[in-house]
Coordinates of C-alpha atoms in Angstrom, one line a residue:
M6 CA -0.1 0.0 -0.1
K7 CA 1.3 3.3 -0.9
R8 CA 1.9 5.6 2.4
C9 CA 0.4 9.3 1.6
L10 CA 2.0 11.9 3.9
R11 CA 0.4 15.4 4.0
V12 CA 3.1 17.9 4.2
I13 CA 2.9 21.3 6.1
H14 CA 3.9 24.3 4.6
Q15 CA 6.1 25.4 6.9
P16 CA 10.1 25.9 6.9
Y17 CA 11.4 22.4 8.2
G18 CA 8.6 20.5 6.2
Q19 CA 7.1 18.4 8.9
Y20 CA 4.5 16.0 7.9
R21 CA 2.1 13.9 9.0
N22 CA 0.7 10.4 8.0
S23 CA -3.0 11.0 6.3
L24 CA -4.1 7.7 7.0
G25 CA -3.3 7.2 10.6
R26 CA -0.6 5.4 12.2
T27 CA -0.2 1.8 10.8
L28 CA 1.6 -1.0 11.8
N29 CA 2.3 -3.6 9.0
G30 CA -0.5 -1.7 6.7
V31 CA -2.8 -2.2 9.5
S32 CA -4.1 1.0 11.2
D33 CA -4.4 0.5 14.9
G34 CA -6.3 3.8 15.7
S35 CA -4.3 5.4 18.1
H36 CA -2.3 7.9 16.2
R37 CA -0.9 10.6 18.9
C38 CA 1.5 13.6 18.4
S39 CA 3.0 15.9 20.6
H40 CA 3.8 18.5 18.2
A41 CA 0.1 19.5 17.8
L42 CA -0.6 20.6 14.1
N43 CA -2.3 24.0 13.2
T44 CA -5.4 23.1 11.6
G45 CA -5.4 26.5 9.9
R46 CA -2.4 25.6 8.1
L47 CA -2.1 24.5 4.5
Y48 CA -1.9 21.2 3.4
S49 CA -0.8 19.3 0.2
S50 CA -0.7 15.4 -0.3
V51 CA 2.4 14.0 -1.6
S52 CA 3.9 10.4 -2.0
A53 CA 6.5 9.5 0.7
A54 CA 8.6 8.5 -2.3
E55 CA 8.9 12.4 -2.8
L56 CA 10.1 12.9 0.6
Q57 CA 13.6 12.3 2.0
F58 CA 14.3 10.5 5.7
G59 CA 17.3 9.9 7.3
Q60 CA 17.1 6.0 6.4
P61 CA 15.7 3.8 3.8
V62 CA 11.8 3.1 4.0
H63 CA 10.0 1.4 1.5
E64 CA 8.9 4.0 -0.6
T65 CA 12.0 5.5 -1.3
H66 CA 14.2 2.2 -1.2
P67 CA 11.8 -0.7 -2.3
H68 CA 15.0 -2.4 -3.7
I69 CA 15.9 -3.0 0.2
L70 CA 12.9 -2.8 2.1
K71 CA 9.4 -4.6 1.4
A72 CA 6.1 -3.0 2.0
G73 CA 5.5 -3.0 5.9
E74 CA 9.1 -3.3 6.5
L75 CA 10.9 -0.7 8.9
T76 CA 14.6 -2.4 8.3
P77 CA 15.5 -5.2 6.2
G78 CA 13.3 -8.2 6.9
I79 CA 11.8 -6.7 10.2
T80 CA 8.4 -4.9 9.9
A81 CA 7.2 -1.9 11.7
L82 CA 4.6 -4.5 13.6
E83 CA 7.7 -6.7 14.9
Y84 CA 9.1 -3.6 16.4
A85 CA 5.9 -2.7 18.0
Q86 CA 5.7 -6.3 19.4
R87 CA 9.3 -6.0 21.1
R88 CA 8.1 -3.2 22.9
S89 CA 4.8 -4.3 23.9
K90 CA 7.0 -7.2 25.3
L91 CA 9.4 -4.9 27.0
A92 CA 6.6 -3.0 28.7
S93 CA 5.1 -5.8 29.8
L94 CA 8.1 -6.9 31.9
L95 CA 8.3 -3.5 33.5
P96 CA 6.8 -2.7 36.8
K97 CA 3.3 -0.8 37.2
N98 CA 4.0 2.9 36.0
G99 CA 7.6 2.2 35.0
I100 CA 9.4 3.6 31.9
A101 CA 12.3 2.3 30.1
V102 CA 14.7 4.9 28.7
L103 CA 17.3 4.7 25.9
A104 CA 19.7 6.7 23.9
A105 CA 21.0 6.4 20.4
A106 CA 24.6 6.1 19.9
E107 CA 26.8 9.4 19.1
I108 CA 28.6 10.3 16.5
K109 CA 32.1 9.6 17.1
Y110 CA 35.0 11.3 15.0
R111 CA 38.5 10.2 13.8
S112 CA 39.6 13.7 13.6
G113 CA 38.3 17.2 13.2
A114 CA 35.1 17.0 11.5
V115 CA 35.8 13.7 9.9
F116 CA 33.6 11.0 11.3
Y117 CA 33.7 7.0 11.3
E118 CA 30.7 5.4 9.7
F119 CA 27.7 5.4 12.4
H120 CA 26.5 2.3 14.1
Q121 CA 23.5 2.6 16.2
D122 CA 23.3 1.4 20.1
S123 CA 21.8 -1.9 19.7
N124 CA 19.0 -2.0 22.2
F125 CA 17.9 1.6 21.0
F126 CA 17.7 -0.3 17.4
Y127 CA 16.2 -3.3 18.7
L128 CA 13.1 -1.4 20.2
T129 CA 12.8 1.4 17.2
G130 CA 14.3 0.6 14.3
F131 CA 15.4 4.3 13.9
N132 CA 19.2 4.7 12.9
E133 CA 19.9 8.2 13.8
P134 CA 22.2 10.0 16.4
E135 CA 20.9 12.3 18.5
A136 CA 17.6 10.5 19.6
I137 CA 16.1 9.2 23.3
A138 CA 13.4 6.5 23.3
V139 CA 10.8 6.3 26.2
I140 CA 8.9 3.0 26.5
A141 CA 6.2 3.5 29.1
K142 CA 3.8 1.1 30.6
S143 CA 0.5 2.2 29.6
V144 CA -2.2 2.9 32.9
D145 CA -4.4 0.2 32.1
E146 CA -1.1 -2.0 32.0
E147 CA -2.0 -3.7 29.0
D148 CA 0.0 -2.1 26.2
H149 CA 2.6 0.8 26.3
I150 CA 3.2 4.1 25.2
F151 CA 6.2 4.9 23.2
H152 CA 8.1 8.4 23.0
L153 CA 10.7 9.2 20.3
Y154 CA 12.5 12.4 20.4
V155 CA 14.6 13.1 17.3
R156 CA 16.6 16.1 15.5
P157 CA 14.2 18.1 13.6
K158 CA 14.3 18.6 10.0
D159 CA 16.8 21.3 9.1
P160 CA 17.5 21.8 5.7
K161 CA 20.9 23.7 6.4
A162 CA 22.3 20.8 8.4
E163 CA 21.1 18.4 5.8
Q164 CA 22.7 19.9 3.2
W165 CA 25.6 18.9 4.6
D166 CA 25.3 15.7 6.7
G167 CA 22.4 14.2 4.5
A168 CA 18.5 13.7 5.2
R169 CA 17.0 13.6 8.7
S170 CA 13.9 11.9 9.5
G171 CA 12.6 14.9 11.6
L172 CA 9.6 14.7 14.1
G173 CA 6.8 13.9 11.6
A174 CA 8.4 10.6 10.4
A175 CA 9.0 9.9 14.1
T176 CA 5.2 9.3 14.5
D177 CA 4.2 8.5 10.9
V178 CA 7.0 6.2 9.9
F179 CA 8.4 5.0 13.4
N180 CA 5.1 5.1 15.2
A181 CA 6.0 6.6 18.2
D182 CA 2.7 7.8 20.1
E183 CA 4.7 10.9 21.4
T184 CA 7.5 12.9 20.1
G185 CA 9.3 16.0 20.2
D186 CA 12.5 17.9 19.8
I187 CA 15.8 16.3 21.2
K188 CA 17.0 19.8 21.9
Q189 CA 13.9 20.3 24.3
L190 CA 14.7 17.3 26.4
N191 CA 15.4 19.0 29.9
T192 CA 11.8 20.5 29.5
I193 CA 10.5 17.4 27.8
L194 CA 12.0 14.6 30.2
P195 CA 11.2 15.9 33.7
P196 CA 7.3 15.6 34.2
I197 CA 7.6 12.0 32.7
V198 CA 9.9 10.9 35.0
K199 CA 8.6 12.7 38.1
S200 CA 5.3 11.0 37.2
T201 CA 6.8 7.3 37.0
S202 CA 7.2 4.6 39.9
A203 CA 10.3 3.1 38.5
V204 CA 12.7 4.4 35.9
Y205 CA 15.0 1.4 33.7
T206 CA 17.8 2.6 31.7
D207 CA 21.7 1.5 31.1
I208 CA 22.4 5.4 29.9
P209 CA 26.0 5.9 31.9
L210 CA 24.7 9.1 34.0
H211 CA 28.4 9.2 35.3
P212 CA 30.7 7.6 32.8
A213 CA 34.0 6.5 33.9
P214 CA 37.0 6.8 31.2
S215 CA 37.6 3.4 30.3
T216 CA 41.4 2.9 30.4
V217 CA 44.2 4.2 32.9
L218 CA 45.4 6.7 30.2
S219 CA 41.9 8.1 30.1
R220 CA 41.5 8.2 33.5
F221 CA 44.4 10.0 34.0
L222 CA 44.1 12.6 31.4
S223 CA 40.2 13.0 32.2
G224 CA 38.7 15.5 34.2
S225 CA 35.5 15.8 32.0
T226 CA 32.1 15.5 33.8
S227 CA 29.3 13.7 32.5
K228 CA 27.6 14.5 29.7
A229 CA 24.5 12.9 31.2
E230 CA 24.4 15.3 34.3
G231 CA 21.2 16.8 33.2
F232 CA 19.7 13.3 33.2
A233 CA 21.0 12.1 36.1
G234 CA 19.7 15.0 37.9
L235 CA 16.4 14.1 37.3
L236 CA 16.7 10.6 39.0
P237 CA 16.6 9.9 42.4
S238 CA 18.3 6.6 43.2
S239 CA 15.0 4.9 44.5
K240 CA 13.7 5.4 41.2
L241 CA 16.6 4.1 39.2
H242 CA 17.2 0.3 37.6
P243 CA 19.6 -1.5 35.6
L244 CA 17.5 -2.5 32.1
R245 CA 20.0 -4.3 31.0
D246 CA 18.7 -7.9 32.1
I247 CA 15.2 -6.9 31.1
I248 CA 16.0 -6.1 27.5
N249 CA 18.2 -9.2 27.2
S250 CA 15.7 -11.3 28.5
V251 CA 13.8 -10.0 25.2
R252 CA 16.8 -9.7 22.6
A253 CA 18.1 -13.1 23.7
F254 CA 15.2 -15.2 21.6
K255 CA 15.3 -14.4 18.1
S256 CA 12.2 -14.2 16.2
D257 CA 11.7 -15.8 12.5
A258 CA 12.5 -12.4 10.9
E259 CA 15.7 -12.2 12.8
I260 CA 17.0 -15.5 12.0
A261 CA 16.3 -15.1 8.4
N262 CA 18.5 -12.1 8.1
M263 CA 21.3 -14.1 10.0
R264 CA 20.6 -16.7 7.7
K265 CA 20.8 -14.4 4.7
A266 CA 24.3 -13.0 6.2
G267 CA 25.5 -16.4 7.1
Q268 CA 25.0 -17.7 3.8
A269 CA 26.6 -15.0 1.8
S270 CA 29.1 -14.8 4.3
G271 CA 30.0 -18.7 4.1
R272 CA 29.9 -18.4 -0.2
A273 CA 32.4 -15.6 0.2
F274 CA 34.6 -17.8 2.5
T275 CA 34.5 -20.9 0.2
E276 CA 35.7 -18.9 -2.7
V277 CA 38.7 -17.3 -0.7
M278 CA 39.5 -20.8 -0.2
R279 CA 40.0 -21.5 -3.8
Q280 CA 42.6 -19.3 -4.4
T281 CA 46.2 -19.1 -3.8
W282 CA 47.1 -15.5 -1.4
T283 CA 50.7 -14.5 -0.7
R284 CA 49.3 -11.4 1.8
E285 CA 47.0 -11.2 4.6
R286 CA 45.5 -8.1 3.6
E287 CA 44.5 -9.0 0.0
L288 CA 43.1 -12.3 1.5
C289 CA 41.4 -9.7 3.9
N290 CA 39.9 -7.3 0.8
A291 CA 38.8 -10.5 -1.1
L292 CA 36.6 -11.6 1.7
E293 CA 34.9 -8.7 2.5
Y294 CA 34.4 -7.7 -1.0
G295 CA 32.9 -11.2 -1.5
F296 CA 31.0 -9.9 1.6
K297 CA 29.4 -7.0 -0.2
T298 CA 28.9 -8.6 -3.6
R299 CA 27.2 -11.2 -2.0
G300 CA 24.4 -9.1 -0.2
C301 CA 25.6 -8.3 2.7
D302 CA 25.8 -4.3 4.0
G303 CA 29.6 -5.0 4.9
S304 CA 31.8 -6.9 7.6
A305 CA 30.1 -7.7 10.8
Y306 CA 33.7 -6.8 12.8
V307 CA 37.2 -6.4 11.8
P308 CA 38.4 -9.7 10.6
V309 CA 41.0 -11.6 11.7
I310 CA 43.3 -13.2 8.6
A311 CA 46.3 -14.7 10.9
G312 CA 48.7 -16.7 8.8
G313 CA 51.4 -19.2 10.9
K314 CA 52.0 -17.7 14.4
N315 CA 50.0 -14.6 14.2
A316 CA 47.3 -17.1 14.9
L317 CA 48.3 -17.6 18.2
S318 CA 46.9 -14.6 18.9
V319 CA 43.1 -14.9 19.6
H320 CA 41.9 -11.4 18.2
Y321 CA 44.9 -10.6 15.7
V322 CA 43.8 -7.8 13.4
R323 CA 46.7 -6.5 11.8
N324 CA 46.2 -8.4 8.8
D325 CA 49.5 -7.1 7.3
D326 CA 51.8 -10.1 7.3
V327 CA 52.9 -12.4 4.4
L328 CA 51.4 -15.9 4.3
R329 CA 54.0 -18.3 4.1
E330 CA 54.2 -21.7 2.5
G331 CA 53.0 -24.8 4.6
E332 CA 51.4 -22.8 7.4
L333 CA 47.8 -22.6 8.4
V334 CA 45.9 -19.5 7.7
L335 CA 43.0 -18.9 10.6
V336 CA 40.4 -16.7 9.2
D337 CA 37.6 -15.2 11.6
A338 CA 35.2 -12.9 9.9
G339 CA 31.7 -12.5 8.8
G340 CA 29.0 -10.3 7.0
E341 CA 26.3 -8.2 8.1
Y342 CA 22.7 -7.8 6.7
G343 CA 20.1 -5.4 8.4
S344 CA 22.2 -5.1 11.2
Y345 CA 22.6 -8.7 11.9
I346 CA 25.9 -10.3 11.7
T347 CA 27.1 -14.1 11.4
D348 CA 30.5 -15.2 12.9
I349 CA 32.6 -17.7 11.0
T350 CA 36.2 -19.0 11.6
R351 CA 37.7 -21.5 9.2
T352 CA 41.4 -22.7 9.0
F353 CA 43.4 -23.7 6.2
P354 CA 46.9 -24.5 4.3
T355 CA 48.3 -22.1 2.2
S356 CA 49.5 -24.8 0.5
P357 CA 47.4 -27.5 -1.4
R358 CA 47.3 -29.9 1.3
F359 CA 47.1 -30.1 5.3
T360 CA 50.6 -31.5 6.5
P361 CA 49.7 -34.9 8.7
A362 CA 50.4 -32.7 12.0
Q363 CA 48.2 -30.0 10.9
R364 CA 45.5 -32.5 9.5
D365 CA 45.7 -34.6 13.0
L366 CA 45.3 -31.6 15.2
Y367 CA 42.5 -29.8 12.7
N368 CA 40.2 -33.3 12.5
A369 CA 40.9 -33.4 16.5
L370 CA 38.9 -29.8 16.6
L371 CA 36.6 -30.4 13.9
S372 CA 35.3 -33.8 15.6
V373 CA 34.7 -31.9 18.8
Q374 CA 32.9 -29.1 16.9
R375 CA 30.3 -31.4 15.4
T376 CA 29.8 -33.0 18.8
C377 CA 28.9 -29.6 20.5
I378 CA 27.1 -28.3 17.4
S379 CA 24.5 -31.3 17.7
L380 CA 23.6 -30.5 21.2
C381 CA 22.5 -27.0 20.1
R382 CA 18.8 -27.9 20.4
A383 CA 16.3 -27.4 23.0
S384 CA 15.8 -31.3 23.3
A385 CA 19.5 -31.6 24.8
H386 CA 18.8 -29.5 27.9
T387 CA 22.0 -28.0 27.9
T388 CA 24.1 -24.7 28.4
L389 CA 26.6 -23.0 26.9
D390 CA 28.9 -23.6 30.0
A391 CA 28.1 -27.4 29.6
L392 CA 29.0 -27.5 26.2
H393 CA 32.4 -25.8 26.8
A394 CA 33.1 -28.5 29.7
L395 CA 32.1 -31.4 26.9
A396 CA 34.4 -29.7 24.6
E397 CA 37.4 -29.0 26.9
G398 CA 37.1 -32.6 28.0
A399 CA 36.8 -34.6 24.4
L400 CA 39.9 -32.2 23.5
K401 CA 41.9 -33.2 26.4
T402 CA 41.5 -36.6 25.7
S403 CA 42.4 -36.0 21.6
L404 CA 45.4 -34.3 22.6
R405 CA 46.7 -36.8 24.9
D406 CA 46.3 -39.3 22.0
L407 CA 48.5 -37.1 20.1
G408 CA 51.4 -36.7 22.4
F409 CA 50.3 -33.6 24.5
D410 CA 51.3 -33.5 28.2
I411 CA 47.7 -32.1 29.5
S412 CA 48.5 -31.8 32.9
G413 CA 48.1 -28.9 35.2
N414 CA 47.1 -25.8 33.6
A415 CA 47.7 -27.2 29.8
M416 CA 44.0 -26.8 28.8
E417 CA 43.8 -23.3 30.0
V418 CA 47.1 -22.1 27.9
L419 CA 46.0 -24.3 24.6
L420 CA 42.5 -23.5 24.6
P421 CA 42.3 -19.7 26.5
H422 CA 39.0 -18.6 25.5
H423 CA 35.0 -20.1 25.9
L424 CA 33.4 -22.3 23.2
S425 CA 30.3 -19.9 22.7
H426 CA 28.9 -16.7 22.7
Y427 CA 25.6 -15.4 21.7
V428 CA 24.8 -13.8 18.4
G429 CA 22.3 -11.7 16.8
L430 CA 22.6 -7.4 16.7
D431 CA 26.0 -7.8 18.0
V432 CA 28.8 -10.4 17.6
H433 CA 28.8 -10.7 21.2
D434 CA 25.3 -10.4 21.6
T435 CA 23.3 -9.4 24.8
P436 CA 26.3 -8.6 27.0
G437 CA 25.9 -10.0 30.5
Y438 CA 23.4 -12.7 29.6
S439 CA 24.5 -15.8 31.5
R440 CA 26.4 -19.0 29.6
K441 CA 24.4 -20.8 32.4
E442 CA 21.0 -20.3 30.7
V443 CA 19.1 -23.4 29.3
L444 CA 19.3 -23.4 25.3
R445 CA 16.0 -22.8 24.3
E446 CA 14.6 -22.4 20.8
G447 CA 15.0 -19.1 19.3
H448 CA 18.8 -18.8 21.1
C449 CA 21.6 -18.1 18.6
V450 CA 25.1 -19.0 19.5
T451 CA 28.3 -19.6 18.3
V452 CA 30.5 -23.0 18.5
E453 CA 34.1 -22.1 18.2
P454 CA 36.8 -24.8 19.9
G455 CA 40.1 -23.6 19.4
I456 CA 44.0 -24.8 19.8
Y457 CA 46.7 -22.3 20.1
V458 CA 50.1 -24.4 20.3
S459 CA 52.8 -21.9 21.1
H460 CA 56.7 -22.6 20.6
S461 CA 57.0 -23.7 23.8
E462 CA 59.3 -27.2 24.6
R463 CA 56.1 -28.1 26.5
W464 CA 54.4 -28.8 23.5
P465 CA 55.2 -32.0 20.8
K466 CA 57.5 -30.1 18.5
H467 CA 55.3 -31.1 15.2
F468 CA 52.6 -29.1 16.2
R469 CA 54.3 -25.8 17.7
G470 CA 53.3 -22.6 16.0
M471 CA 50.1 -23.8 14.8
G472 CA 46.6 -21.9 15.5
I473 CA 43.2 -23.5 14.8
R474 CA 39.9 -22.6 15.0
I475 CA 36.5 -23.7 14.1
E476 CA 33.5 -21.5 14.2
D477 CA 29.8 -21.5 12.9
S478 CA 26.8 -19.6 13.9
I479 CA 24.0 -21.8 15.0
A480 CA 20.3 -21.0 15.6
V481 CA 18.9 -23.4 18.4
Q482 CA 15.5 -25.3 17.6
A483 CA 13.3 -27.8 19.2
E484 CA 14.8 -31.1 18.0
H485 CA 17.7 -29.9 15.6
P486 CA 20.6 -27.4 15.4
Y487 CA 19.9 -24.6 12.1
V488 CA 23.4 -24.1 11.4
L489 CA 23.2 -20.7 9.7
T490 CA 27.2 -20.6 7.9
T491 CA 27.1 -24.1 6.4
E492 CA 28.2 -22.7 2.9
A493 CA 31.6 -22.2 4.2
V494 CA 33.4 -25.8 3.8
K495 CA 35.3 -27.2 6.8
E496 CA 35.8 -31.0 6.3
V497 CA 39.6 -31.5 5.4
E498 CA 38.6 -33.3 2.1
D499 CA 36.3 -30.4 0.6
I500 CA 39.2 -27.7 2.0
E501 CA 41.8 -29.8 0.0
A502 CA 39.7 -30.2 -3.1
L503 CA 39.1 -26.8 -3.3
R504 CA 42.9 -25.7 -2.8
S505 CA 44.2 -28.4 -5.4

């Protein structure tokens, strides 16, 4: 259905939806807007396609968004359902307050690519900076009231920085019940906070510098002091656990996005395995190009392209070394689609074939990964911590059979990281969500056993200097794991067939 907007003839071109607020093309009959419209103003009907927004909408970008979608693959209705779910977990008369991410600058006026705060994006679909969302449990406790305060339209600013969605779109496109100018927060928020029983937020009220150096250098005061001054400690509560409990379980639409990212990324992995590479950087460039040309928006994180001994560093990201004949190269990378990510690691030889020692260590790891993936189903009644313990025990047996002395802290040295983490909008999704949670349908996780054998005389000589990790992203289903990254080959025979 074509969305028609009525444009107000005023300097910043605010508009409202002539059809009322719609969710997935169906009116919910509850359109409200705090920027009251003067009924004496003149209106003219125009297509939404003739207007400009701060992000794609279906009318302007039908090649990206289907009708009803607010972001790729996710409908406006689903965003509203997420807010309703969150509101249902708040106490009576409670609110949740979330802030958009800020623009980060590389130097002067040169900025980094904007990346929205994941919790804010999850609940709003709004992809601009300088915005605040307030989700309030309705008085009758049956639903929620959604406030979205954003930057107004500004032709002068938009000439430099591109279109803004503006206040009209906050209600007409993003389905806010109340909206207003972000610059007026000092008058908008106080009455909202004063009337509520509890405020749930993770906005840092007194953010501490994150490093020793920044703590030494910083004498700065918090930018959130105005907000902090509104909040008596008796009303303030962390939001993280509540929103994690919602975000941890992925919808079918979210899993479909992750599958698109996984399929495209897996095919890009397989393609780079076909070729011979002499430099880490060249392999990295080809892989990222492969993500984009197969439909991903870009890389989900900085890739690890680690040849030889560089693979002994779990998060090696310099990617500036040469790839030497006879060594292994560990590649940890993934694409992103609609802000949902995939996480893949493959390790393969720079030569056409694995050496016997490389093959033995690789197969030991692959066997453990297969076993753990098979248990990523609700019917297994397991947890990520239990899977890690299983993997560690199985690897210990295999390494002993390969001649390793696994006494003392051997496994902590050889396998220094956890087997798994949650994935979704973030590579390490829902931070703080326990790995002791029993896996249930809708959880999305990685399984990534790794072995890192230093040049220490403690280890068998023919394995020294090898770093191997094998990782896939999996959606937990009732009876079977759904591997989202299956297109990236990982069997020894398949890899060698590609390399030959």
